Amino acid sequence: MLQRFDLLAAFWMTLQLAVLGAVGALVLGTVIAVMRVSPFSSLQFFARMYVTLIRNTPLTLILFFCVFGLMNAMGLRFGESRDTQNLFWGVVAIAVYHASFVAEALRSGINTVPVGQAEAARAIGMPFLPSLRHVIMPQAVRGSVAPVGNVMIALTKNTTVAATVGIAEAAATMKTMIEFYPNFLYFIFALVALGFVVLTLPTGIFFTWLSRKVAVQR
Amino acid sequence: MSASNGSQAAEPAPGRGAVRDDPLVVLKGVNKHFGALHVLRDIDLTVHRGEVVVVIGPSGSGKSTLCRTINRLETFESGSIEIDGQALPEEGKALAQLRADVGMVFQSFNLFAHKTILENVTLGPTKVRRQRPAEARQRAMELLERVGVAHQAEKYPAQLSGGQQQRVAIARALAMEPKVMLFDEPTSALDPEMINEVLDVMTDLARDGMTMIVVTHEMGFARRAANRVVFMSDGQIVESAEPEQFFSNPQSARAKDFLGKILTH
Ligand SMILES: Nc1ncnc2c1ncn2[C@@H]1O[C@H](COP(=O)(O)OP(=O)(O)O)[C@@H](O)[C@H]1O
Ligand SMILES: [Mg+2]
């Protein structure tokens, strides 16, 4: 059974979706969070709209829009094979969706930094971005690490949504395996669940360790 | 009512530097609202180079807002503010540049909590003034020496007493070589035994000729170091006079009332 279905390859796909999606979500989420706290009201407005809109839209819908709308209907294809094209839009959907949660997690960290810190930075003549980089963000990560870690764990598990558009990741493969080997139902479940634990546990441990590390440094 | 008319040529008292007839901070007809609240009403104020102005007045009269408006931590609706002949720019690079020339010391110190004392002082010079790190360090150590906390340079703010933190905050502001320093109740958050160590540093600064605008109720400091006391009430400058004259012979009813209250204890 395990020879017929390449579960390792499926988890490799899951891992790619998760890692690339996480990188995208962190970068995009940071940009949105920065816009949200910037002194420019148009950027603030855009960031607020983004978070409200994306956070309240189901991931499946965003994924369908990317794959059926942008890729198939509009022909926006990136990559050679069908698999890479699918992977690309899968990653985009996961990144776009989770960026809204990352942005909120970062903002809650920024809100723990007293306003006096930003005012002191402005008062010595620091423009917005340098004050964010040297004064606000280093203190904001302290309050952001744990919530960002939670988003990353949720993101890893949410990669299973990619099965709905035919990306052969772990959950999709699990479904076909069960169809062929209904007798091994519980075994297959357990195997895939274990696979996800193997992926998410280190993430959780890493973020717990990180939040301890940044918490004591003061 | 105008406060710009001059008692500037006061003869220097022991703690006072010489005042040149050279306007450095000029406010004309400044008005500011917080919603419906008219916090600053037609403020006219001229501070000359080397002059030390103490701002005094009841709580809520707009003293903090005045300070914060001068380096544009707050916006204002009408009137003009000039620093050394330059109008306050709108948000952006030019404003940041101008803020670097205006030192500010807050009631709650606001030292950067994640940086050492030394890093607190070198951050502005290296990131804003683009000084070389070695040069900034050396200058910072001189300033920390001057305010008496050089031996704490490697510690974090939370490890210092309030008085020490406030002296570091003064050093941090001085490291930018500002043209004028604003102090917003710098000793109000301090335990009584630490007030003098901060006031002493400020008195030295005044003697060295720093231009200063100081919101404080420390009358000893005002008498010792100020060229002029400005009395604010309800967002207006009600009175402006030499310290001796103001404390012994206030003109307005509001100033008399206020002094009566703070002198009774
Ligand atoms: N950010 C703000 N928003 C709304 N009202 C404010 C704000 N800051 C100050 N005020 C109000 O403005 C008035 C003047 O405040 P402030 O300048 O702090 O007075 P002072 O420093 O003389 O005690 C007060 O009534 C205060 O409540
Ligand atoms: Mg105040």
XYZ file of C-alpha atoms and ligand atoms in Angstrom:
511
model
C 0.000 0.000 0.000
C 2.700 2.451 0.960
C 4.501 1.578 -2.249
C 1.496 2.375 -4.396
C 0.874 5.717 -2.728
C 3.764 7.993 -2.218
C 2.810 9.436 1.119
C 6.270 10.915 1.543
C 5.895 12.842 -1.708
C 2.504 14.031 -0.524
C 3.978 15.331 2.709
C 6.774 16.934 0.729
C 4.050 18.867 -1.125
C 2.443 19.774 2.195
C 5.793 20.952 3.495
C 6.356 23.132 0.416
C 2.894 24.667 0.733
C 3.481 25.321 4.424
C 7.016 26.722 4.249
C 6.524 28.863 1.148
C 3.098 29.942 2.368
C 4.532 30.863 5.758
C 7.322 32.940 4.254
C 4.813 34.733 2.047
C 2.387 35.264 4.932
C 5.122 36.652 7.193
C 6.416 39.079 4.572
C 2.979 40.245 3.407
C 1.624 40.325 6.975
C 4.525 42.512 8.098
C 3.913 44.928 5.243
C 0.205 45.128 6.107
C 0.963 45.643 9.822
C 3.430 48.430 9.009
C 0.834 50.117 6.808
C -1.674 49.797 9.607
C 0.486 51.733 12.101
C 1.943 54.179 9.571
C 1.117 57.891 9.802
C -0.531 57.818 6.351
C -4.295 57.454 6.532
C -4.665 55.966 3.035
C -2.251 53.142 3.920
C -4.013 52.626 7.248
C -7.308 52.373 5.422
C -5.980 49.875 2.894
C -4.499 47.700 5.645
C -7.723 47.773 7.638
C -9.743 46.801 4.570
C -7.340 43.992 3.738
C -7.523 42.465 7.193
C -11.294 42.788 7.484
C -11.955 41.409 4.025
C -9.436 38.574 3.906
C -9.792 37.427 7.486
C -13.513 36.964 7.052
C -13.330 35.122 3.734
C -12.991 31.315 3.822
C -9.598 30.060 2.668
C -11.328 27.672 0.269
C -12.953 30.627 -1.470
C -9.635 32.464 -1.840
C -8.024 29.300 -3.186
C -10.840 28.724 -5.684
C -10.575 32.322 -6.814
C -6.829 31.924 -7.389
C -6.954 28.572 -9.149
C -10.214 28.738 -11.103
C -10.337 32.486 -11.534
C -6.794 33.724 -11.933
C -5.092 30.579 -13.185
C -7.675 28.808 -15.320
C -10.017 31.560 -16.478
C -7.467 34.357 -16.823
C -4.615 32.067 -17.790
C -2.134 33.402 -15.268
C 0.150 30.386 -15.154
C 3.532 30.287 -13.500
C 5.868 27.334 -13.884
C 6.320 24.485 -16.361
C 4.293 21.566 -15.112
C 0.709 21.485 -13.994
C 1.969 20.637 -10.483
C 4.119 23.735 -10.100
C 1.342 25.922 -11.487
C -1.018 24.517 -8.889
C 1.583 24.827 -6.149
C 2.197 28.470 -7.040
C -1.424 29.501 -6.636
C -1.847 27.282 -3.601
C 1.037 29.108 -1.925
C -0.349 32.504 -2.952
C -3.779 31.724 -1.500
C -2.311 30.417 1.759
C 0.042 33.421 2.051
C -2.639 36.008 1.264
C -5.101 34.463 3.697
C -2.736 34.011 6.634
C -1.078 37.399 6.089
C -4.197 38.979 7.574
C -3.748 36.942 10.759
C -0.016 37.634 10.882
C -0.754 41.357 10.517
C -3.166 41.234 13.441
C -0.716 39.244 15.563
C 2.022 41.796 14.868
C -0.312 44.684 15.565
C -1.275 43.235 18.922
C 2.452 43.083 19.694
C 2.931 46.676 18.559
C 0.051 47.734 20.798
C 1.943 46.407 23.831
C 4.723 48.960 23.213
C 3.964 52.177 25.106
C 3.326 55.210 22.856
C 6.069 57.061 24.719
C 8.628 54.835 22.968
C 7.481 55.987 19.532
C 7.304 59.602 20.689
C 10.825 59.469 22.083
C 12.060 58.068 18.774
C 10.273 60.804 16.840
C 11.590 63.409 19.242
C 15.215 62.553 18.415
C 14.376 63.009 14.752
C 13.803 59.431 13.637
C 11.490 59.100 10.644
C 8.684 56.525 10.728
C 10.448 53.480 9.249
C 13.698 53.740 11.237
C 11.760 54.250 14.475
C 9.712 51.170 13.648
C 12.821 49.168 12.903
C 15.041 50.261 15.785
C 12.551 51.035 18.536
C 9.043 49.651 18.023
C 9.499 46.280 16.279
C 12.260 44.928 18.557
C 9.910 45.467 21.480
C 6.769 44.391 19.624
C 8.088 40.916 18.706
C 7.972 40.059 22.379
C 4.194 40.265 22.374
C 3.870 38.911 18.826
C 5.888 35.700 18.889
C 3.287 33.490 20.534
C 0.320 34.631 18.389
C 2.412 34.451 15.202
C 3.396 30.907 16.212
C -0.263 29.997 16.499
C -0.907 31.386 13.022
C 1.966 29.288 11.657
C 0.540 26.094 13.185
C -2.921 26.883 11.820
C -1.335 27.600 8.443
C 0.376 24.197 8.358
C -2.909 22.438 8.979
C -4.820 24.686 6.583
C -2.630 23.489 3.709
C -5.067 20.552 3.515
C -7.509 22.906 1.834
C -5.272 22.652 -1.234
C -6.696 19.139 -1.724
C -9.939 20.754 -2.916
C -8.269 22.018 -6.092
C -6.452 18.766 -6.772
C -3.068 19.531 -5.288
C -1.644 16.174 -4.276
C -0.729 17.035 -0.716
C -1.147 14.810 2.337
C -4.926 15.079 2.804
C -5.676 14.507 -0.893
C -3.471 11.444 -0.937
C -5.073 10.240 2.270
C -8.487 10.458 0.637
C -7.476 8.304 -2.344
C -5.695 5.841 -0.081
C -8.843 5.381 1.980
C -10.884 4.803 -1.155
C -8.575 1.997 -2.190
C -7.991 0.504 1.265
C -11.136 1.119 3.324
C -10.030 -1.610 5.752
C -7.019 0.393 6.765
C -9.095 3.497 7.456
C -7.923 4.080 11.014
C -4.351 3.205 10.248
C -4.278 5.721 7.382
C -5.866 8.399 9.540
C -3.336 7.816 12.265
C -0.448 7.883 9.824
C -1.467 11.214 8.282
C -2.289 12.729 11.655
C 1.154 11.687 12.859
C 2.647 13.318 9.781
C 1.005 16.625 10.686
C 2.134 16.360 14.285
C 5.680 15.850 13.023
C 5.315 19.045 10.988
C 3.606 21.239 13.561
C 5.233 20.091 16.786
C 8.665 21.521 15.953
C 6.960 24.773 14.895
C 5.203 24.987 18.239
C 8.347 24.130 20.188
C 10.368 26.647 18.206
C 7.920 29.495 18.846
C 7.591 28.654 22.526
C 11.371 28.668 22.825
C 11.565 31.955 20.899
C 8.950 33.685 23.037
C 10.839 32.648 26.200
C 14.066 33.899 24.734
C 12.761 37.325 23.774
C 10.794 37.638 27.009
C 13.819 37.514 29.310
C 15.928 39.877 27.249
C 15.167 43.248 28.792
C -2.428 88.520 25.239
C 1.198 88.497 24.220
C 4.128 87.030 26.043
C 6.703 87.937 23.478
C 7.319 91.414 24.824
C 10.558 91.494 26.438
C 11.975 90.852 29.779
C 14.773 89.077 27.952
C 17.525 91.472 28.828
C 17.430 90.423 32.447
C 20.846 90.542 34.064
C 22.137 87.032 34.497
C 21.523 85.544 37.918
C 24.044 82.953 39.165
C 22.395 80.037 37.367
C 21.574 81.915 34.220
C 23.436 82.134 30.957
C 23.573 85.285 28.900
C 20.599 85.870 26.640
C 21.233 87.211 23.203
C 18.621 89.209 21.377
C 18.205 86.499 18.809
C 14.788 84.828 18.488
C 15.122 81.035 18.317
C 11.607 79.731 18.916
C 8.803 81.946 17.689
C 5.116 81.085 18.082
C 2.557 83.398 16.561
C -1.171 83.085 17.050
C -1.055 79.321 17.573
C -4.421 77.630 18.031
C -5.132 73.994 18.690
C -8.235 71.970 19.479
C -8.765 68.465 20.788
C -12.206 67.941 19.327
C -14.345 70.636 20.902
C -11.724 71.528 23.498
C -9.734 74.660 22.629
C -6.378 73.676 24.213
C -4.134 76.418 22.847
C -5.623 79.866 22.337
C -3.712 82.415 20.279
C -0.370 81.551 21.760
C 2.342 84.134 21.081
C 5.691 83.238 22.530
C 9.229 84.147 21.579
C 12.182 82.396 23.163
C 15.603 83.855 22.464
C 18.854 81.998 22.069
C 20.260 81.181 25.478
C 17.017 82.004 27.237
C 15.421 79.751 29.850
C 11.647 79.992 30.030
C 9.709 78.235 32.754
C 6.078 77.450 31.940
C 3.822 77.147 34.929
C 0.064 76.755 35.337
C -2.729 74.549 36.591
C -3.125 70.979 35.424
C -4.963 70.803 32.104
C -4.025 74.354 31.105
C -2.202 73.133 27.980
C 1.466 73.172 29.053
C 2.249 69.683 27.761
C 0.360 70.366 24.572
C 2.394 73.547 24.087
C 5.657 71.571 24.382
C 4.432 68.803 22.125
C 3.214 71.290 19.535
C 6.613 72.997 19.403
C 8.247 69.826 18.064
C 5.055 68.839 16.313
C 4.271 65.668 18.208
C 0.894 67.396 18.012
C -0.473 69.230 15.004
C -2.038 72.674 15.256
C -4.719 74.390 13.224
C -3.697 77.996 12.837
C -0.795 80.294 13.524
C 2.879 79.637 12.934
C 5.837 78.125 14.743
C 9.392 78.872 13.662
C 12.569 77.303 14.968
C 15.685 79.297 14.183
C 13.906 81.129 11.375
C 12.489 77.963 9.834
C 8.770 77.235 9.811
C 7.757 73.806 11.118
C 7.482 71.551 8.069
C 4.661 69.089 7.452
C 5.204 65.407 8.235
C 8.166 63.829 6.455
C 11.935 64.040 6.236
C 12.168 67.786 6.796
C 10.134 67.507 9.973
C 12.293 64.676 11.289
C 15.336 66.818 10.575
C 13.877 69.736 12.476
C 12.875 67.545 15.404
C 16.480 66.438 15.701
C 17.286 70.083 16.507
C 14.698 70.222 19.279
C 15.516 68.071 22.292
C 12.640 66.766 24.363
C 12.602 65.379 27.877
C 9.385 63.663 28.951
C 7.798 63.345 32.351
C 7.967 59.543 32.071
C 11.578 59.445 30.710
C 10.639 57.179 27.775
C 14.076 55.600 27.505
C 14.212 52.830 24.901
C 13.514 49.826 27.105
C 15.303 47.252 24.932
C 18.535 49.225 24.597
C 21.346 49.802 27.067
C 21.927 53.244 28.529
C 24.808 53.783 26.120
C 22.741 52.606 23.130
C 19.938 54.936 24.169
C 22.315 57.857 23.795
C 24.051 56.697 20.592
C 20.928 55.644 18.650
C 20.001 59.131 17.444
C 23.542 60.254 16.557
C 24.259 57.081 14.561
C 20.897 56.610 12.851
C 19.809 60.216 12.384
C 23.044 62.230 12.369
C 24.985 59.430 10.683
C 27.924 59.708 13.067
C 30.404 56.868 13.115
C 29.706 54.445 15.992
C 33.084 54.999 17.684
C 32.649 58.752 17.573
C 29.062 58.530 18.846
C 30.148 56.249 21.695
C 32.853 58.585 22.813
C 30.551 61.577 22.771
C 27.841 59.578 24.567
C 30.241 58.585 27.335
C 31.216 62.234 27.785
C 27.556 63.171 28.128
C 26.818 60.309 30.521
C 29.826 61.456 32.549
C 28.400 64.940 32.574
C 25.026 63.805 33.925
C 26.708 61.389 36.335
C 25.580 57.975 35.053
C 28.621 56.888 33.023
C 29.195 53.918 35.339
C 25.745 52.548 34.383
C 26.382 52.680 30.619
C 25.938 48.952 30.015
C 22.769 48.548 32.066
C 19.177 48.624 30.830
C 16.826 51.481 31.756
C 14.702 49.343 34.097
C 17.790 48.736 36.245
C 18.205 52.451 36.968
C 16.403 54.718 39.418
C 13.983 57.302 38.082
C 16.423 60.120 38.674
C 19.157 58.283 36.805
C 16.796 57.470 33.942
C 15.797 61.082 33.584
C 19.432 62.171 33.521
C 20.058 59.615 30.771
C 17.070 61.037 28.892
C 18.700 64.462 29.112
C 21.968 63.011 27.808
C 20.085 61.305 24.974
C 18.545 64.623 23.950
C 21.880 66.475 24.269
C 23.629 63.919 22.046
C 21.681 65.324 19.105
C 23.217 68.751 19.827
C 19.824 70.425 19.821
C 19.320 74.148 19.455
C 16.636 74.156 22.112
C 15.513 71.718 24.795
C 11.924 71.160 25.897
C 11.242 69.695 29.336
C 7.728 68.561 30.195
C 7.523 68.237 33.968
C 10.830 66.364 34.102
C 10.729 65.826 37.871
C 7.012 65.153 38.426
C 7.355 61.371 38.211
C 10.339 61.262 40.573
C 10.615 60.402 44.228
C 11.402 63.568 46.187
C 14.996 62.581 46.943
C 15.770 62.338 43.230
C 14.359 65.657 42.128
C 17.452 67.676 42.901
C 19.885 65.496 40.992
C 17.846 66.169 37.846
C 17.326 69.871 38.572
C 21.079 70.244 39.152
C 21.814 68.861 35.693
C 19.237 71.244 34.232
C 20.669 74.201 36.122
C 24.127 73.398 34.747
C 22.677 73.252 31.243
C 21.039 76.629 31.714
C 24.298 78.098 32.943
C 26.088 76.721 29.893
C 23.744 78.732 27.710
C 21.307 76.093 26.475
C 17.998 77.502 25.302
C 15.328 75.819 27.386
C 11.561 75.713 27.718
C 10.744 74.001 30.985
C 7.306 73.036 32.247
C 7.762 72.687 35.989
C 6.353 73.709 39.308
C 9.781 73.711 40.932
C 9.987 77.325 41.979
C 13.525 76.945 43.287
C 14.635 75.987 39.813
C 12.643 78.817 38.237
C 14.208 81.373 40.565
C 17.690 79.966 40.092
C 17.775 79.281 36.380
C 14.929 80.959 34.517
C 15.067 84.264 32.742
C 11.323 84.344 32.510
C 8.244 82.635 33.874
C 5.239 82.183 31.616
C 1.940 81.476 33.341
C -0.650 79.482 31.409
C -4.293 79.004 32.208
C -7.098 77.564 30.071
C -4.912 77.378 26.998
C -3.794 80.975 27.183
C -0.596 82.692 28.204
C -1.899 84.932 30.944
C 1.287 86.375 32.317
C 4.965 86.552 31.484
C 7.509 88.022 33.864
C 10.886 87.602 35.517
C 10.778 84.888 38.171
C 11.164 87.149 41.228
C 8.575 89.533 39.940
C 6.126 86.767 39.036
C 6.361 84.901 42.325
C 6.353 87.939 44.596
C 3.954 90.094 42.668
C 1.704 88.238 40.236
C -0.545 90.544 38.229
C -3.529 88.444 37.203
C -6.167 87.020 39.490
C -5.660 83.571 38.018
C -1.919 83.616 38.739
C -2.529 84.831 42.290
C -5.052 82.097 42.839
C -2.726 79.445 41.424
C 0.302 80.575 43.424
C -1.852 80.698 46.543
C -2.668 77.033 46.032
C 0.837 75.743 45.369
C 2.472 77.862 48.069
C 0.267 76.613 50.880
C 2.146 73.311 51.077
N -4.543 63.488 23.127
C -5.518 64.208 23.711
N -6.797 64.076 23.304
C -7.782 64.811 23.850
N -7.607 65.707 24.817
C -6.357 65.898 25.272
C -5.258 65.158 24.746
N -4.131 65.544 25.395
C -4.512 66.490 26.270
N -5.846 66.703 26.227
C -6.616 67.686 27.020
O -6.078 68.954 26.737
C -6.021 69.738 27.887
C -4.619 70.221 28.121
O -3.799 69.116 28.424
P -2.252 69.247 28.737
O -1.586 69.991 27.652
O -1.752 67.883 29.034
O -2.265 70.124 30.065
P -1.154 70.287 31.169
O 0.119 69.702 30.665
O -1.069 71.757 31.386
O -1.663 69.586 32.391
C -6.551 68.876 29.024
O -7.881 69.220 29.243
C -6.425 67.491 28.488
O -7.425 66.661 29.030
Mg 1.252 68.092 31.457
